[in-house]
XYZ file of C-alpha atoms in Angstrom:
499
model
C 91.759 91.995 98.531
C 88.696 92.050 101.026
C 85.719 94.001 99.511
C 84.363 96.725 102.072
C 81.183 98.599 102.562
C 81.636 102.136 101.320
C 80.627 105.347 102.476
C 78.640 107.488 99.987
C 78.634 111.123 99.317
C 78.815 113.961 96.709
C 81.272 116.185 97.662
C 85.278 116.145 97.892
C 86.111 116.364 101.376
C 88.583 118.869 103.170
C 91.486 117.289 105.242
C 90.714 116.154 108.620
C 93.776 115.150 110.297
C 97.196 115.891 110.617
C 99.812 113.875 108.700
C 102.645 112.359 111.021
C 105.774 114.031 111.569
C 108.352 112.359 109.306
C 112.206 112.254 108.986
C 114.981 111.469 106.662
C 114.571 107.505 106.279
C 117.656 105.158 106.252
C 118.236 102.000 105.422
C 117.658 99.304 108.368
C 120.527 96.571 108.067
C 121.883 94.116 110.686
C 119.924 95.853 113.363
C 120.685 99.392 112.648
C 119.559 102.507 110.601
C 122.127 103.241 107.926
C 122.570 105.497 105.141
C 123.266 103.609 101.844
C 126.936 103.672 101.235
C 126.309 106.007 97.855
C 124.938 108.411 99.884
C 122.085 109.064 97.185
C 118.402 109.867 98.240
C 115.124 110.047 96.829
C 111.835 111.392 97.361
C 108.837 110.249 98.720
C 105.381 112.246 97.435
C 101.987 112.368 99.092
C 99.515 111.049 96.247
C 96.578 113.416 97.233
C 98.780 116.685 97.143
C 102.301 115.546 95.226
C 104.341 117.236 98.090
C 107.689 115.466 99.526
C 106.728 113.399 102.542
C 110.201 112.116 103.313
C 113.849 111.969 101.803
C 114.382 108.116 101.714
C 118.291 106.578 101.253
C 118.365 105.173 97.949
C 120.287 101.489 98.111
C 122.423 99.773 95.707
C 123.995 96.718 94.832
C 126.656 97.511 97.734
C 123.814 97.884 100.081
C 122.174 94.636 98.997
C 125.231 92.788 99.796
C 125.672 93.981 103.511
C 122.292 93.232 104.000
C 122.287 89.664 102.466
C 125.344 89.092 104.490
C 123.719 90.059 107.535
C 120.778 87.688 106.711
C 123.114 85.179 106.216
C 124.775 85.543 109.534
C 121.615 85.803 111.331
C 120.174 82.716 109.741
C 123.155 80.523 110.681
C 123.150 82.014 114.211
C 120.801 83.377 116.336
C 117.629 82.897 114.433
C 118.007 79.560 113.097
C 119.431 77.894 116.354
C 116.418 79.394 118.435
C 113.540 77.397 119.720
C 110.560 77.729 117.435
C 108.277 78.627 120.202
C 110.751 81.624 120.915
C 110.258 82.845 117.422
C 106.490 82.432 117.687
C 106.537 84.516 121.205
C 108.753 87.178 119.200
C 106.157 87.533 116.598
C 103.637 87.546 118.956
C 105.128 90.613 120.800
C 105.667 92.033 117.168
C 101.964 92.048 116.839
C 101.128 93.350 120.035
C 103.773 96.578 119.365
C 102.188 97.264 116.188
C 98.466 97.241 117.851
C 99.886 99.801 120.073
C 101.157 102.070 117.322
C 97.575 101.383 115.283
C 97.087 104.972 114.612
C 100.647 106.152 113.646
C 101.124 103.234 111.434
C 97.456 103.389 109.777
C 98.362 107.298 109.248
C 101.631 106.562 107.623
C 100.078 103.794 105.272
C 97.417 106.596 104.047
C 99.786 109.407 103.967
C 102.510 107.362 101.929
C 99.866 105.415 99.405
C 97.280 107.847 99.394
C 95.022 105.193 100.983
C 91.692 106.277 102.589
C 92.654 106.038 106.396
C 89.067 104.330 107.075
C 89.963 101.418 104.802
C 93.455 101.081 106.494
C 92.047 100.826 109.670
C 89.422 98.490 108.433
C 91.255 96.236 106.108
C 94.837 96.505 105.646
C 95.982 97.145 109.136
C 93.726 94.211 110.680
C 95.081 91.932 108.035
C 98.430 92.492 108.659
C 97.862 91.904 112.396
C 95.582 88.699 111.589
C 98.532 87.342 109.211
C 101.166 87.796 111.974
C 99.416 86.004 114.924
C 98.019 83.233 112.342
C 101.800 82.329 111.487
C 103.302 83.307 114.852
C 101.281 80.474 115.875
C 102.589 77.985 113.353
C 106.218 78.612 114.039
C 106.120 75.467 116.790
C 104.238 73.301 114.829
C 105.833 73.174 111.589
C 106.768 69.440 111.491
C 107.736 66.462 109.176
C 106.506 62.531 109.041
C 107.679 59.416 109.985
C 107.257 57.338 106.827
C 107.522 53.580 107.216
C 109.474 52.727 104.070
C 111.144 49.497 105.526
C 111.583 47.397 108.558
C 115.295 47.650 108.955
C 115.487 51.434 108.968
C 113.693 54.554 110.547
C 112.924 56.926 107.901
C 111.241 60.253 108.316
C 111.350 63.675 107.329
C 111.685 67.076 108.531
C 110.967 70.541 107.402
C 113.946 73.187 107.528
C 113.828 76.982 106.680
C 114.787 77.780 103.065
C 117.289 80.398 103.960
C 117.838 83.844 103.139
C 114.932 85.278 101.587
C 114.366 88.309 99.318
C 110.793 89.790 99.664
C 110.231 92.316 97.124
C 106.543 94.127 98.115
C 104.210 96.248 95.744
C 103.159 99.751 96.341
C 99.187 99.311 96.283
C 99.179 97.321 99.824
C 102.421 97.608 101.183
C 101.658 96.907 104.908
C 99.214 93.819 104.376
C 101.076 92.116 101.191
C 104.492 92.988 103.299
C 103.083 91.038 106.066
C 102.156 88.078 104.008
C 105.605 87.373 102.899
C 107.443 88.425 106.550
C 105.040 86.536 108.643
C 105.244 82.971 107.058
C 109.123 83.296 106.222
C 110.012 84.316 109.987
C 107.877 81.681 111.308
C 109.579 79.226 109.337
C 113.198 80.317 110.586
C 114.249 82.099 107.180
C 115.656 85.729 107.579
C 115.020 88.403 105.168
C 115.814 91.181 103.013
C 112.755 93.075 102.252
C 112.783 95.592 99.057
C 109.561 97.959 99.468
C 108.060 99.656 96.506
C 110.011 102.760 95.759
C 106.889 104.581 96.258
C 105.685 103.384 99.632
C 108.542 102.708 101.718
C 107.421 104.086 105.169
C 105.640 101.627 106.837
C 107.876 98.873 106.022
C 110.714 101.015 107.742
C 108.520 101.763 110.880
C 107.234 98.243 111.337
C 110.720 96.802 111.195
C 111.981 99.159 113.902
C 108.813 97.757 116.270
C 110.314 94.008 115.186
C 113.792 95.114 116.641
C 111.742 96.461 119.992
C 110.075 93.220 120.185
C 113.174 91.348 120.200
C 114.016 90.058 116.804
C 117.668 89.434 116.407
C 119.960 91.721 114.383
C 120.345 90.858 110.679
C 117.030 88.761 110.702
C 115.008 91.582 109.105
C 116.421 94.035 106.876
C 115.170 96.846 104.559
C 116.779 97.957 101.638
C 114.869 100.743 99.673
C 115.227 102.029 96.747
C 114.479 101.301 92.698
C 113.849 97.886 91.526
C 116.131 98.316 88.481
C 119.259 98.107 90.960
C 117.957 97.095 94.443
C 115.535 94.456 93.241
C 117.852 93.085 90.488
C 120.774 92.750 92.969
C 118.713 90.676 95.208
C 117.366 88.435 92.276
C 121.120 87.762 91.287
C 122.580 87.714 94.723
C 124.240 83.923 94.961
C 123.756 84.145 98.602
C 119.766 84.959 98.584
C 118.093 81.423 98.602
C 114.285 82.384 97.655
C 112.636 85.277 96.001
C 109.079 86.402 96.548
C 107.573 88.758 94.722
C 104.178 90.694 93.959
C 103.700 93.050 91.167
C 103.627 93.307 87.382
C 103.703 90.136 84.958
C 106.612 91.732 83.130
C 108.868 92.157 86.204
C 108.026 88.558 87.010
C 109.290 87.274 83.998
C 112.610 89.113 84.792
C 112.782 87.501 88.266
C 112.507 83.775 86.967
C 115.318 84.845 84.360
C 117.381 86.101 87.071
C 116.733 83.480 89.545
C 117.457 80.709 87.101
C 121.365 81.631 87.534
C 121.552 79.691 90.679
C 118.138 78.102 90.817
C 116.813 80.152 93.532
C 113.295 79.387 94.372
C 110.388 81.771 93.187
C 106.906 82.368 94.251
C 105.105 85.062 92.264
C 101.936 86.922 92.732
C 101.316 89.035 89.643
C 98.310 90.494 87.518
C 94.759 90.145 86.894
C 92.098 90.852 84.854
C 89.299 89.087 86.942
C 85.666 88.456 85.703
C 82.751 89.267 87.828
C 79.882 87.344 86.555
C 76.278 88.319 87.209
C 73.400 85.973 85.978
C 69.866 87.476 85.180
C 68.556 85.603 88.198
C 70.560 87.190 90.729
C 70.359 89.583 93.490
C 70.420 92.765 91.235
C 70.920 95.149 94.337
C 73.734 93.215 96.074
C 75.639 91.919 92.924
C 76.031 95.670 91.913
C 77.017 96.963 95.250
C 79.716 94.592 95.548
C 80.667 94.903 91.760
C 81.428 98.660 92.614
C 83.450 97.816 95.841
C 85.370 95.054 93.792
C 86.528 97.649 91.315
C 86.707 100.905 93.150
C 88.172 99.906 96.405
C 91.737 101.098 96.706
C 90.802 103.122 93.429
C 91.203 99.914 91.637
C 94.553 99.299 92.364
C 93.953 95.624 93.207
C 95.374 92.431 91.721
C 92.107 90.941 92.038
C 89.646 93.661 91.285
C 86.735 92.769 89.316
C 87.595 94.819 86.514
C 85.298 93.018 83.956
C 81.633 92.837 84.870
C 80.155 90.292 82.783
C 76.348 90.767 82.783
C 73.370 88.487 81.241
C 71.783 90.273 78.708
C 68.168 90.443 80.050
C 69.866 92.383 83.461
C 72.611 94.204 81.637
C 71.065 97.971 81.368
C 69.919 97.667 85.098
C 73.548 96.436 86.269
C 74.998 99.394 84.295
C 72.637 101.838 85.841
C 73.240 100.701 89.256
C 77.125 100.726 88.900
C 77.249 104.169 87.316
C 74.821 105.587 90.136
C 77.440 103.880 92.726
C 80.198 105.232 91.055
C 79.121 108.786 90.799
C 78.069 108.708 94.485
C 81.454 107.597 95.735
C 82.957 110.244 97.953
C 85.996 111.395 96.475
C 88.799 113.245 98.779
C 91.365 113.656 101.274
C 92.642 109.988 102.347
C 93.068 111.205 106.039
C 89.215 112.262 106.013
C 87.701 109.159 107.417
C 84.512 109.664 105.225
C 86.557 109.366 102.099
C 85.525 106.355 99.982
C 87.868 107.024 96.933
C 91.601 108.378 97.542
C 94.018 109.277 94.497
C 95.687 106.768 92.617
C 99.806 106.082 93.628
C 101.461 108.567 91.004
C 101.350 110.830 87.967
C 102.783 107.864 85.788
C 99.674 105.694 86.988
C 97.219 108.360 86.636
C 98.463 109.218 82.922
C 98.607 105.539 82.042
C 94.925 105.135 83.466
C 93.776 107.966 81.792
C 95.559 106.549 78.494
C 93.007 103.664 78.870
C 90.189 105.840 78.935
C 90.923 107.061 75.705
C 91.742 103.716 74.243
C 88.471 102.552 75.279
C 86.307 105.251 73.900
C 88.457 104.895 70.534
C 87.592 101.335 70.340
C 83.869 102.519 70.668
C 82.813 101.513 74.141
C 80.314 103.657 75.930
C 81.740 105.939 78.696
C 78.901 105.978 80.967
C 80.504 107.852 83.553
C 83.841 109.335 84.945
C 87.226 108.873 83.229
C 88.645 112.461 83.744
C 91.104 113.899 86.525
C 89.451 115.134 89.606
C 90.956 118.590 90.472
C 94.321 119.782 89.664
C 96.397 118.589 92.971
C 97.064 115.112 93.452
C 96.166 112.002 91.503
C 92.561 111.549 91.946
C 90.657 109.972 88.728
C 86.778 110.008 89.052
C 85.647 106.082 89.176
C 84.576 104.985 85.661
C 82.262 102.526 84.025
C 82.358 101.456 80.401
C 79.310 100.146 78.891
C 79.002 98.163 75.658
C 82.539 97.068 75.685
C 83.270 94.106 73.422
C 85.519 91.282 74.944
C 88.325 91.798 72.525
C 88.874 95.534 73.323
C 91.949 96.274 75.263
C 90.113 97.755 78.189
C 88.482 94.074 78.412
C 91.967 92.367 78.108
C 94.851 94.194 79.693
C 95.155 95.500 83.404
C 94.357 98.969 83.764
C 95.077 98.837 87.656
C 92.569 101.977 88.343
C 89.244 102.618 88.844
C 87.870 101.907 85.473
C 85.393 99.065 84.972
C 84.690 97.151 81.703
C 80.606 95.932 81.722
C 80.287 93.197 79.095
C 77.382 91.591 78.030
C 76.731 87.666 77.782
C 74.041 85.226 76.431
C 74.187 82.020 78.450
C 76.254 80.104 81.122
C 78.711 78.619 78.257
C 79.255 82.243 76.725
C 80.085 83.590 80.189
C 82.579 80.856 80.825
C 84.123 81.675 77.531
C 84.324 85.224 78.304
C 85.518 84.771 82.022
C 88.471 82.478 80.845
C 89.400 84.402 77.707
C 92.357 86.327 79.270
C 95.871 85.684 80.000
C 95.207 85.996 83.473
C 93.788 83.573 86.354
C 93.873 85.105 89.562
C 90.125 85.252 90.532
C 86.709 85.155 89.576
C 83.459 86.130 90.825
C 79.815 84.521 89.957
C 76.025 85.797 90.991
C 73.049 83.525 90.593
C 70.429 81.750 92.549
C 70.984 78.651 90.758
C 73.222 76.627 93.124
C 74.158 74.197 90.256
C 75.372 76.910 87.784
C 77.533 78.648 90.382
C 78.875 75.482 91.285
C 79.696 74.472 87.624
C 81.401 77.756 87.027
C 83.120 77.438 89.855
C 84.923 74.409 88.676
C 85.288 75.312 85.127
C 86.581 78.909 86.058
C 90.333 79.497 85.347
C 91.109 81.295 88.549
C 93.216 80.346 91.791
C 89.922 81.870 94.040
C 86.395 81.763 92.945
C 83.643 84.379 94.853
C 79.881 82.774 94.689
C 77.300 85.261 95.385
C 80.235 87.422 96.916
C 83.233 89.503 95.549
C 86.733 90.047 97.038
C 87.151 88.836 100.387
C 90.286 86.638 101.572
C 91.707 85.264 104.624
C 95.276 84.568 105.565
C 94.072 80.658 106.235
C 93.067 79.900 102.477
C 95.737 79.678 99.658
C 96.131 82.718 97.334
C 97.465 82.997 93.948
C 97.019 82.307 90.516
C 98.250 81.007 87.162
C 99.545 81.906 83.611
C 100.269 85.762 83.996
C 98.678 85.749 87.413
C 101.652 84.070 88.889
C 103.248 81.063 90.288
C 102.713 79.366 93.387
C 100.222 80.246 96.374
C 100.686 82.265 99.393
C 98.469 81.977 102.694
C 97.466 79.432 104.746
C 99.891 76.143 104.757
C 101.078 76.792 101.356
C 103.098 79.962 102.513
C 105.052 77.247 104.954
C 105.996 75.143 102.004
C 107.253 78.639 100.096
C 109.930 78.836 103.057
C 110.771 75.399 103.938
C 112.725 72.828 102.160
C 111.754 69.226 102.986
C 114.812 66.515 104.212
C 114.376 62.676 104.126
C 116.165 61.004 107.217
C 117.129 57.510 106.750
C 118.511 55.494 109.653
C 119.464 52.104 109.591
C 118.388 50.038 112.564
C 120.718 46.913 112.272
C 123.775 48.223 113.512
C-alpha cells in the first residue's frame, strides 16, 4: 500500500472527533436492505475502545442464494444489456456521491477498522475514488481484435463479462481493496455479491447504498455480511457464481481454490507477504530508514506488502537499527479519530494476542528486542511499534507473516547474500532496494521474486499498474488492464464470407 509521511510525537492523544451515529445494519440484496433469513446478528467493535458500534445482520447460505439469484437476474437483464458508456456514467456519478460524503465515509472507516483518520483521508479514500474513476473510463473501451486468420472469413474476438462475481474483501483496507474489486468488475459488465470482512462491514454497506443512489440497477451489487465459514464458503461453492476474487490469508486462499474447483470457477487471489526492504551501505540511510519505518508501521503493520524484513548491509546495520528505533519510539499512538494520530490499534484482540505471541517467539529465538513489543494501555488493541535486531533469516519472525507493527532487521554481506535472503521465503508479493548504484538496483529488480519492486522508495501503489504476487502471495494480478482480464472472457467469432 502507499507509503505516507508520518506525524511524529510522544504522547497518546485524547479523542478529537465524535463518531458517526450508527444504526442496526442489514444486508443489501436486490436493491433493498433486508434482515438475514435466520434473524441472527453479530456485533461490530471499535478496536480503539472495544465498545460495540453496530449490530449487523449475519447472513448464511440461504441469504447467499437469494443474493446470487438477484445478481444473476441483473446480469442477464439491465446491467449486461445497458450501453457500456451508460455503465461508465453511473460509476462516475457514484464517485461524485462518494466525494460528497467524504467525511462520513472516512469517519466510518476509521471507527470500524481502527485506522487513523488522517491516513484514511490521505490514502484509503482517495485511492478508492481514483480506482472507481479509472475503471469508469474503461467501461466503453473494453474491446476485442480483428484477427485475419484467412481470406474467406471474417474472424475477430470480443470480450464478454464473466458473469456473477463473488468478491471477498479483507479487514485491513475494506474500502480501498473493496473498490479494487468492485470497480473493474462493474465496468466490465459483471454483477457482484460482496462479502466484507466480518470485522469491518460498515463502509461496504454505506457505499453500496450510494451506488444505488447513483443509478446502479437493483441486484447489480449485493452485500452479504457474516462469517467466512458460512457466507464465504457458500459463495465459493455456489454453482451460479462464475468468478471469485479474494484478498486474505494463504490458508483461506487454498481453501477457496479447492472449493472453486467444484465447477471450475475462475479465481484470483491476493494473499500474504513477508516483503524484504533491502538497504545497501551506499544508500541514503536517512531516506531509507524513514521509508522503512513507514513501510512497516503504516496501518499498524496490517499491510500485505509491509516491509516486515529490513535487510541491511553490514557496515550500515547499526545506524539503520538506531534510526528505526528512534522513529518507532517517536510515533504518535492514540485515538484514530484524532488527525494527529499516526499509529492506531490492530483490528482485534485475537490479532493483538497473535502479534504479542510472535514477540515472545522472537525473544525465545534469540533476536534482540530493540524497542516496543508491548500492549499500550488497557483499553483498545494498541501495540507499541516493535523493532527486532540481530534476527537470523531462519527465525520464525523472519519467515512467517506477523501482520502487525513488528519489523525484523537482518544483516547481509553483499549483493548475492541480499538476494538470497530476500528470495528466501514462501512469499513473493513485493520487495524494496536502496542503493546509489544503478546497476545494482536494476540487477536486484530483475532477480527478486516479487510482483512489485520499489527502488529507492517503498510502498507506493497505483491502480494503473498490476498488483499481485506468486507462491503464497497469490494467483493473478489486480489493477490496470490485468483487472479487465479478471472479469472478462474472450470469445472468438468466425464468419464465413463465401455464402
